Structures are given as structure tokens and as C-alpha cells.
XYZ file of C-alpha atoms in Angstrom:
337
model
C 21.027 -2.957 -1.356
C 17.548 -2.435 0.105
C 15.000 0.068 -1.149
C 14.081 1.192 2.364
C 11.994 4.073 3.608
C 13.662 7.138 5.100
C 11.510 8.364 8.002
C 12.170 11.631 9.827
C 10.684 12.524 13.210
C 10.125 15.999 14.593
C 10.853 14.651 18.082
C 14.514 14.384 17.091
C 14.567 18.186 17.412
C 13.954 20.525 20.371
C 10.231 21.373 20.788
C 10.633 24.985 19.656
C 12.120 23.891 16.307
C 9.703 21.094 15.383
C 6.925 23.073 13.740
C 9.223 25.144 11.523
C 11.031 21.962 10.515
C 7.740 20.349 9.501
C 6.627 23.359 7.465
C 9.941 23.426 5.592
C 9.799 19.669 4.980
C 6.280 19.749 3.528
C 7.013 22.782 1.374
C 10.081 21.040 -0.045
C 8.815 17.462 -0.448
C 5.152 18.076 -1.378
C 4.497 21.715 -2.350
C 4.895 25.115 -0.654
C 1.997 25.734 1.732
C 1.260 27.972 4.692
C 0.518 25.959 7.845
C -0.991 26.888 11.208
C -1.568 24.580 14.177
C -2.590 24.809 17.812
C 0.179 22.249 18.430
C 2.951 24.454 17.033
C 4.664 24.808 20.426
C 5.419 21.079 20.503
C 4.666 19.674 17.071
C 4.940 15.877 17.032
C 5.013 14.618 13.473
C 6.884 12.295 11.134
C 7.380 11.892 7.395
C 8.815 9.071 5.327
C 9.836 8.852 1.688
C 10.067 5.957 -0.770
C 11.814 6.642 -4.071
C 10.361 4.411 -6.791
C 12.301 5.987 -9.660
C 9.327 7.114 -11.764
C 7.142 8.100 -8.826
C 7.584 9.101 -5.191
C 5.526 7.934 -2.219
C 5.381 9.843 1.066
C 4.048 8.757 4.454
C 2.953 11.349 7.006
C 1.755 11.473 10.592
C 0.830 14.797 12.217
C -1.503 16.470 14.747
C -4.382 18.844 13.976
C -3.452 21.634 11.565
C -4.689 23.807 8.704
C -2.776 24.485 5.503
C -3.364 26.693 2.489
C -1.724 26.847 -0.933
C -2.181 30.281 -2.448
C -1.643 31.553 -6.008
C 1.520 33.289 -4.797
C 2.906 30.014 -3.446
C 2.031 28.274 -6.704
C 3.953 30.905 -8.659
C 6.914 30.379 -6.360
C 7.072 26.632 -7.012
C 4.801 24.091 -8.658
C 5.804 20.423 -9.030
C 2.821 19.998 -11.417
C 1.485 16.866 -9.782
C -1.705 15.251 -8.687
C -1.431 14.110 -5.091
C -3.394 10.919 -4.400
C -3.623 10.152 -0.688
C -4.835 7.196 1.363
C -6.124 8.521 4.688
C -5.774 6.946 8.129
C -6.074 8.131 11.707
C -7.923 11.324 12.573
C -10.451 12.925 10.229
C -9.027 15.244 7.575
C -10.567 17.796 5.206
C -9.715 19.480 1.915
C -11.201 22.182 -0.301
C -10.270 22.799 -3.943
C -12.052 23.989 -7.058
C -15.337 24.554 -5.274
C -15.365 21.071 -3.732
C -15.178 20.496 0.019
C -14.915 17.129 1.688
C -14.017 15.318 4.868
C -12.064 12.077 4.750
C -11.613 9.305 7.276
C -9.624 6.128 7.604
C -9.707 4.094 4.388
C -10.730 6.958 2.117
C -8.754 8.096 -0.912
C -8.609 11.741 -2.002
C -6.781 13.714 -4.678
C -5.722 17.330 -5.167
C -3.795 19.347 -7.766
C -0.641 21.275 -6.824
C -1.224 23.735 -9.705
C -4.395 25.216 -8.207
C -5.084 26.792 -4.795
C -6.400 24.571 -2.044
C -6.927 24.407 1.693
C -6.797 21.365 3.874
C -5.930 19.969 7.230
C -6.722 17.585 10.041
C -9.032 17.785 13.042
C -8.074 16.948 16.608
C -8.744 13.309 17.348
C -7.716 10.455 19.631
C -4.519 10.075 17.606
C -2.571 11.763 14.826
C -3.737 12.073 11.240
C -1.886 9.751 8.879
C -1.649 9.502 5.123
C 0.199 7.699 2.341
C 0.596 10.074 -0.610
C 1.429 9.064 -4.182
C 2.905 11.987 -6.144
C 1.639 11.552 -9.710
C 3.410 13.718 -12.340
C 0.798 15.220 -14.644
C 2.978 14.699 -17.704
C 2.933 10.934 -17.135
C -0.849 10.513 -16.941
C -2.869 9.535 -20.036
C -6.124 10.827 -18.550
C -6.899 14.469 -19.477
C -6.904 17.051 -16.702
C -10.406 18.131 -17.730
C -11.586 14.686 -16.609
C -9.382 14.342 -13.548
C -10.466 17.737 -12.230
C -13.869 16.193 -11.514
C -12.213 14.061 -8.817
C -10.389 16.852 -6.990
C -11.238 17.219 -3.302
C -13.756 14.399 -3.550
C -13.952 11.689 -0.907
C -13.359 8.363 -2.657
C -14.156 5.467 -0.307
C -12.288 2.247 -0.974
C -14.260 -0.539 0.732
C -13.916 -2.923 -2.216
C -12.931 -3.370 -5.843
C -9.948 -1.586 -7.368
C -9.976 1.013 -4.567
C -9.454 -1.657 -1.922
C -6.721 -3.230 -4.059
C -4.912 0.111 -4.371
C -5.260 0.826 -0.644
C -3.983 -2.627 0.268
C -1.090 -2.295 -2.159
C -0.013 1.070 -0.700
C -0.090 -0.237 2.865
C 1.896 -3.309 1.834
C 4.400 -1.166 -0.065
C 5.081 0.969 3.006
C 5.330 -2.067 5.271
C 7.612 -4.088 2.994
C 9.820 -1.292 1.599
C 12.646 -1.960 4.103
C 13.049 -5.497 2.750
C 12.771 -4.668 -0.969
C 15.779 -4.437 -3.256
C 16.637 -1.119 -4.925
C 16.586 -2.961 -8.251
C 12.825 -3.396 -7.817
C 12.189 0.367 -7.568
C 11.473 1.004 -11.243
C 9.096 -1.945 -11.535
C 7.305 -0.959 -8.341
C 7.073 2.642 -9.531
C 5.384 1.563 -12.749
C 3.036 -0.727 -10.814
C 2.135 2.095 -8.418
C 1.274 4.492 -11.242
C -0.670 1.825 -13.127
C -2.797 0.882 -10.109
C -3.444 4.548 -9.327
C -4.484 5.123 -12.948
C -6.738 2.079 -12.929
C -8.461 3.398 -9.810
C -8.891 6.918 -11.217
C -10.119 5.599 -14.562
C -12.644 3.430 -12.758
C -13.924 6.480 -10.869
C -14.268 8.310 -14.182
C -15.628 5.367 -16.174
C -12.682 5.929 -18.505
C -11.008 2.510 -18.557
C -10.835 2.661 -22.343
C -8.256 5.442 -22.047
C -5.794 3.185 -20.240
C -3.007 1.353 -22.026
C -3.386 -2.411 -22.439
C -0.485 -2.856 -20.005
C -2.254 -0.826 -17.313
C -5.535 -2.694 -17.780
C -3.664 -5.990 -17.572
C -1.918 -4.941 -14.357
C -5.236 -3.914 -12.811
C -6.711 -7.288 -13.793
C -3.758 -9.108 -12.216
C -4.181 -7.072 -9.033
C -7.862 -8.067 -8.848
C -7.008 -11.708 -9.444
C -4.304 -11.740 -6.778
C -6.605 -10.047 -4.262
C -9.363 -12.577 -5.007
C -6.974 -15.507 -4.579
C -5.551 -14.130 -1.319
C -9.070 -13.778 0.054
C -9.931 -17.371 -0.898
C -6.730 -19.259 -0.119
C -8.534 -21.370 2.479
C -10.865 -22.742 -0.200
C -9.530 -26.123 -1.283
C -11.668 -25.813 -4.428
C -9.874 -22.662 -5.597
C -9.244 -23.850 -9.153
C -8.026 -22.033 -12.276
C -11.480 -22.494 -13.806
C -13.215 -20.908 -10.808
C -10.796 -17.979 -10.825
C -11.131 -17.466 -14.574
C -14.944 -17.546 -14.417
C -14.944 -15.055 -11.539
C -12.952 -12.584 -13.687
C -14.707 -13.318 -17.008
C -11.594 -14.571 -18.799
C -10.528 -17.931 -20.203
C -8.388 -20.364 -18.240
C -5.781 -20.161 -21.008
C -5.554 -16.360 -20.719
C -5.385 -16.634 -16.925
C -2.444 -19.022 -17.190
C -0.783 -16.729 -19.730
C -0.991 -13.764 -17.341
C 0.997 -15.674 -14.722
C 3.456 -17.054 -17.280
C 4.305 -13.465 -18.181
C 5.187 -12.996 -14.494
C 7.624 -15.915 -14.701
C 5.490 -18.394 -12.764
C 2.275 -20.417 -12.981
C -1.023 -19.825 -11.212
C -0.791 -23.151 -9.391
C 2.756 -22.478 -8.206
C 1.853 -18.981 -7.014
C -1.155 -20.216 -5.034
C 0.926 -22.982 -3.463
C 3.668 -20.503 -2.511
C 1.195 -18.070 -0.928
C -0.383 -20.890 1.072
C 3.019 -22.060 2.240
C 4.045 -18.540 3.238
C 0.919 -18.160 5.363
C 1.489 -21.576 6.941
C 5.105 -20.717 7.709
C 4.034 -17.461 9.405
C 1.450 -19.291 11.519
C 3.909 -22.033 12.489
C 6.359 -19.392 13.733
C 3.706 -17.510 15.731
C 3.972 -18.272 19.477
C 0.307 -17.319 19.899
C -0.671 -20.197 17.601
C 1.606 -22.795 19.245
C -1.337 -24.756 20.733
C -2.925 -25.231 17.299
C -2.147 -28.567 15.618
C -0.371 -28.472 12.293
C -3.292 -30.082 10.484
C -5.528 -27.164 11.582
C -3.059 -24.651 10.167
C -2.842 -26.673 6.969
C -6.635 -26.670 6.579
C -6.865 -22.949 7.277
C -4.741 -22.242 4.196
C -6.242 -24.726 1.778
C -4.235 -27.917 2.365
C -6.858 -30.633 2.764
C -4.335 -33.042 4.311
C -1.426 -32.355 6.644
C 0.662 -34.713 4.491
C 0.196 -32.391 1.518
C 1.508 -29.483 3.563
C 4.416 -31.544 4.885
C 5.538 -32.609 1.423
C 5.279 -29.125 -0.108
C 6.778 -27.426 2.953
C 9.838 -29.692 2.959
C 10.352 -29.134 -0.763
C 10.125 -25.340 -0.348
C 11.969 -24.774 2.948
C 14.150 -27.856 3.389
C 12.551 -29.276 6.548
C 9.124 -30.534 7.642
C 6.590 -28.188 9.311
C 7.041 -29.803 12.741
C 10.807 -29.175 12.761
C 10.409 -25.649 11.408
C 7.876 -24.807 14.119
C 10.156 -26.160 16.842
C 13.128 -24.114 15.626
C 11.077 -20.952 15.136
C 9.392 -21.111 18.541
C 12.678 -21.941 20.276
C 14.288 -18.936 18.617
C 11.354 -16.692 19.572
C 11.573 -17.815 23.208
C 15.320 -17.187 23.271
C 14.915 -13.712 21.766
C 12.228 -12.869 24.318
C 14.471 -14.028 27.178
C 17.377 -11.945 25.868
C 15.150 -8.875 25.533
C 13.861 -9.339 29.086
C 17.398 -9.756 30.427
C 18.523 -6.476 28.834
C 15.769 -4.511 30.578
């Protein structure tokens, strides 16, 4: 059974029912708020949900609007969560606890459901979009007195642990349909740990994190570094260990705890990228040795040997089958039109 992501669209309803549907959905799945919008007559929005057992993740897309959470609405219902959101699309804004900020694509922002706030999105060339991680307060080791300093603060994520968290969330949403339900608990713990590592970094409070959380954050940084440098044929365990200020032995131990080795993981990631490029019709004119070099195989023979061992056939045969299948699928799609 697949984990999946359940996405609902307002356009499945008549125009005069869409806005009320959205308001009810947000009040139920996030927290009760009062919403107004100049697009209420034909409100085009969507929301998706991923259940990761210990934590929930929501995706949203919506036009310009303003929302407010009042003390009365808090008394009516409070999930007692911090909401950590990755922003995309049109510019958004939020105000809470005396802080006011605007956020754009790539920014992270957090708010507290237990205190009043206002927020919304401006009109733009497209809808506002966000991925929201619902963090239960009871599960967080960082004290609220510290976390409150981050509320309604724009937290850019151009690099470091912020970029790792942002990349992870986008990958989670993209890959959820292919993930097994059995992975939900592990992914939930990983989501909370990465969010905590990011927040602790913003607060300079890494010492408050559990050893497990610090280790997960380190692994995330290592994986991101390796992914960015896969094309480097000199990507060695020693170079990776030095870059992260750890010993080669400890680096190897981290991957052994994941049930693999560093060398095997790097080889698998390189092969996966090569396989994707070989199946891409847009890259059909590129020779196989160029694809091999792009992902760190210094010789096409090295790719051929590893590719056959992993996938059961050489790169040339795989490319032929994949491109033939892609052409056939395109012809069938054209014929149905």
C-alpha cells in the first residue's frame, strides 16, 4: 500500500460553493480562522494532506486572501501546534506577537496556533503555495520561550540546514505517491528532526537537540553535499569526512547504521541519475560516455559494468528500450486526442 497524498480541489465544486468549502477545510485541518478574499465568488484553490503518523504535512495553493485567528477562535479550538511553512508562488505575509513579515518563494516561516495572528497572500502572477509541517508543541524539546522569538519571522533558506529542509519537503511531496505506508512513521520522525535541527540552528540551540536529531541533521548535510558533487570523480570518503569535520570511520559508521555503505550509496545515486538521463528523450543525442562522465563515472566501461549489475542490462540496451517505450506512449497519447 502506498503512502500517497490526498489532494482536494475547489474546482470540483460549483463556483458559489468553493470559498465556503475552503474556509471549512482550513478551519478543520489547520486551525479555525476567519478568511476574506476578493476571489470569493470563484475561489480556485487546492489542499493536500500527507499523514506521517507522528506529524502531518499539508500542501496548499490559493489566490489572494486575508485571514485572522482571534482569541475567540482560539478558545473554540486549538490544536496547540507550531506551523512551519515553506513558501512558494505569490508573496505572502503574516503578523503575530508584534512581528510582521513578508515571505516569498523559498522562505520558511512559523506561527503558533495558540496565539492570535493575521496573514494572507497578495495578488500575483500565480497562486500562493505553501508546504506546512504541523509540529505538536508537546513533542518539541525546545522551550516555547525560545521558539517565540522565531514567530512571524522570515527565515530565508538559500543554503545550509534551511536548504536541506526545503529540499526535503519538496521531495517528500513529490515522492509521497510512490512511498509505502510502512515508511510513514520513519518519515514522520525524520521530518520532525529536520525541522528541529533547522529551528535550533536559527536559535543557536543545537545543544538542546537529542543526539539522534543531531545525527540525522548531519546525515542530511552529508547527503546534500554528496548529491551536489556526484559529478566529481574525486568524491572520496576522506574528502567528505574532512568537509564535515568528522573521521572517515565515523562517516562509514553513519551509513552502516542506515544498512548500507557510503561507497554503495554514492554508486547507487550515480546510477539512478544515469538511468534517468538515459530514459530522457531530450538527451537521446548525448553519447553514453558523456552521461557517464556527468555523474562521476570516469569511463563508460565503469558505468556499463555497474549498470548491468544493478539493472540487469547494459546502458545501451536500457536506453533503447526506454526511448522506444516513450515514443510508443507519445504516439498512443496523440492517437487518443
